Each structure stands twice: as C-alpha cells, then as structure tokens.
Tab-separated table of C-alpha atoms in Angstrom:
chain	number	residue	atom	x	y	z
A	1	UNK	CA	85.114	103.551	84.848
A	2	UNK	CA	83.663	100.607	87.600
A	3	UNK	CA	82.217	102.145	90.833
A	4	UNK	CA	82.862	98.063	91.832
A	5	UNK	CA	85.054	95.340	92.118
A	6	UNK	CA	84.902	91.736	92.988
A	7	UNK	CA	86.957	88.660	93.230
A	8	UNK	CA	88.081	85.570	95.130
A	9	UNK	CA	91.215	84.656	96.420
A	10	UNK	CA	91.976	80.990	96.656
A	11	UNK	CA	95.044	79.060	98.376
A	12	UNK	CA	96.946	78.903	101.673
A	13	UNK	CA	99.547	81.034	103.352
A	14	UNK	CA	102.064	79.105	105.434
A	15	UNK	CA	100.407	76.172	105.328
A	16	UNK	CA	96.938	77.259	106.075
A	17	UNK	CA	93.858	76.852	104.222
A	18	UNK	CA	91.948	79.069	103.637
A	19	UNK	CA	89.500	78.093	100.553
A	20	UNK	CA	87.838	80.882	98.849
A	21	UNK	CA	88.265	84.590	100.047
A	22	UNK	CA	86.133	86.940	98.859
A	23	UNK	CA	87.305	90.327	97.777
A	24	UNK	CA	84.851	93.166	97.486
A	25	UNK	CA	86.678	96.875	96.828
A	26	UNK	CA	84.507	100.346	95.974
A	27	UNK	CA	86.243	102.814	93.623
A	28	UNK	CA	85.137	106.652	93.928
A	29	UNK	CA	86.984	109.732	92.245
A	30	UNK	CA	88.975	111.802	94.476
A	31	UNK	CA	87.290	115.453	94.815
A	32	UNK	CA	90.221	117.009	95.773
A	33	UNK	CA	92.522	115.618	92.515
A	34	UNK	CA	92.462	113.516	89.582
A	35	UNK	CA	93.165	110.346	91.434
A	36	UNK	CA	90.974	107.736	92.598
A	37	UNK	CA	90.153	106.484	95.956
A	38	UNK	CA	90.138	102.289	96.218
A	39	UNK	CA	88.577	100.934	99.382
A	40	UNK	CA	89.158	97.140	99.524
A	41	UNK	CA	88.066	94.230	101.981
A	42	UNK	CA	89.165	90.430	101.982
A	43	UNK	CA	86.754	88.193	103.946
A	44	UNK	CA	86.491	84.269	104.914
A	45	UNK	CA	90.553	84.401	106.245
A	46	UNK	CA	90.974	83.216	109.117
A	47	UNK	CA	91.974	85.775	111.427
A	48	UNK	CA	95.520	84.367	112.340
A	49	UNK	CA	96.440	85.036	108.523
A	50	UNK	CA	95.735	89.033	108.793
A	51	UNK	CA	99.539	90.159	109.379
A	52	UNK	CA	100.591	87.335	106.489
A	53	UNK	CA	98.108	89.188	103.661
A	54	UNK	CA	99.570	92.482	104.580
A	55	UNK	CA	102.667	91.082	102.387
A	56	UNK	CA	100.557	90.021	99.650
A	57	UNK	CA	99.377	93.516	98.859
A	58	UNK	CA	99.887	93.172	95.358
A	59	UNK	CA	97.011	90.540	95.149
A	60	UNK	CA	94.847	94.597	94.509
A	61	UNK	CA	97.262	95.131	91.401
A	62	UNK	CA	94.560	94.174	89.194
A	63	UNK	CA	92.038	96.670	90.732
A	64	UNK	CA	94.389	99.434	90.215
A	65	UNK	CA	94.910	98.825	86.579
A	66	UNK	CA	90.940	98.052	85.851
A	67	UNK	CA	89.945	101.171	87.612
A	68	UNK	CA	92.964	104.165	86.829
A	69	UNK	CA	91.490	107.378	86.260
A	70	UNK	CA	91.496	107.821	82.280
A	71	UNK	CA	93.130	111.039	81.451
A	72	UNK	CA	92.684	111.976	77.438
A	73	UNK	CA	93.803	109.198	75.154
A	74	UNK	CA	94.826	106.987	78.427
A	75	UNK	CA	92.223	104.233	79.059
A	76	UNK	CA	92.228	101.818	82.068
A	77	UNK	CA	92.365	98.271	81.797
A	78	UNK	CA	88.662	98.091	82.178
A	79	UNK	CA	88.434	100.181	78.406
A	80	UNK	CA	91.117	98.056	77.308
A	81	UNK	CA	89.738	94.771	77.832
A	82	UNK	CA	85.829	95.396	77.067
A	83	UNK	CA	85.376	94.643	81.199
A	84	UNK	CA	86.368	91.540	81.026
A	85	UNK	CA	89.721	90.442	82.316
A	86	UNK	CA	90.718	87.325	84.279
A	87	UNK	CA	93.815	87.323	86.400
A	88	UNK	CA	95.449	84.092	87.985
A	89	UNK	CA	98.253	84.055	89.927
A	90	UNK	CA	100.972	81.460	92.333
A	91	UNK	CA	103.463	83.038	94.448
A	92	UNK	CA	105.569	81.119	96.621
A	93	UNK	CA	108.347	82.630	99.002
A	94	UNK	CA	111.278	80.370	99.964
A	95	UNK	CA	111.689	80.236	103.296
C-alpha cells in the first residue's frame, strides 16, 4: 500500500478563515504487529484554531481506509479504487 498521503483542507472553523490547509501524513508498517503506523500534519491554520481541529479528527478517515493493512482477500481503499479516490466533505455543528 502508499508509504504517502496528501491533501488540502479548505473552510473555516468558528468563523475563521483559514483557506487551504495542507495535509501531509507518512504511513509505515508496524514491526511489532500487523497494524500500521499513520503520522499526520495539518499546516497553514492559524494557530488559534489548533484546540478546534482536535474535534475534527475524522477529517484522517480517509487516510485510514486508503492505507489499512491488507490481510488475504481484504484490500484497502487504495486497491479498491485503482489510487484514485476523491473525498469532499461539510460539517457544521449547531451551536
């Protein structure tokens, strides 16, 4: 499966701007188990948004499902799709 992972985020969190984020993860097979191991950064938010993404984990749901460890007739979403997949996505909290 992808070593890699890229993609932009683009909106605003409590009425903040933020334009394009950039989102740059590195996959790498656990040596201890048959999992894998996703490191992930977000860059270009503005600082005061940090604690607000922390609730928006779920924006990384797409780099779990491209990159799962395939395990016998299992494939990842990255088999699935022939690499290429395009995800877009609103969520809006009342408040």
């Amino acid at each position: 499966g992808p070593q890699r992972a890229r993609g932009s985020v683009i909106g605003n969190i409590n009425d903040v701007e933020f334009g394009i984020a950039f989102l740059d993860a590195t996959i790498t097979d656990s040596p201890n188990s048959d999992t894998r191991i996703i490191q992930a950064k977000i860059t270009n938010v503005p600082r005061s948004l940090g604690p607000a993404m922390r609730k928006i984990i779920s924006i990384l749901n797409p780099i779990y499902w491209t990159t799962a460890k395939e395990i016998g007739e299992a494939v990842n979403g990255f088999t699935l799709t022939n690499a290429v997949f395009k995800r877009e996505t609103q969520v809006e909290f009342a408040t």
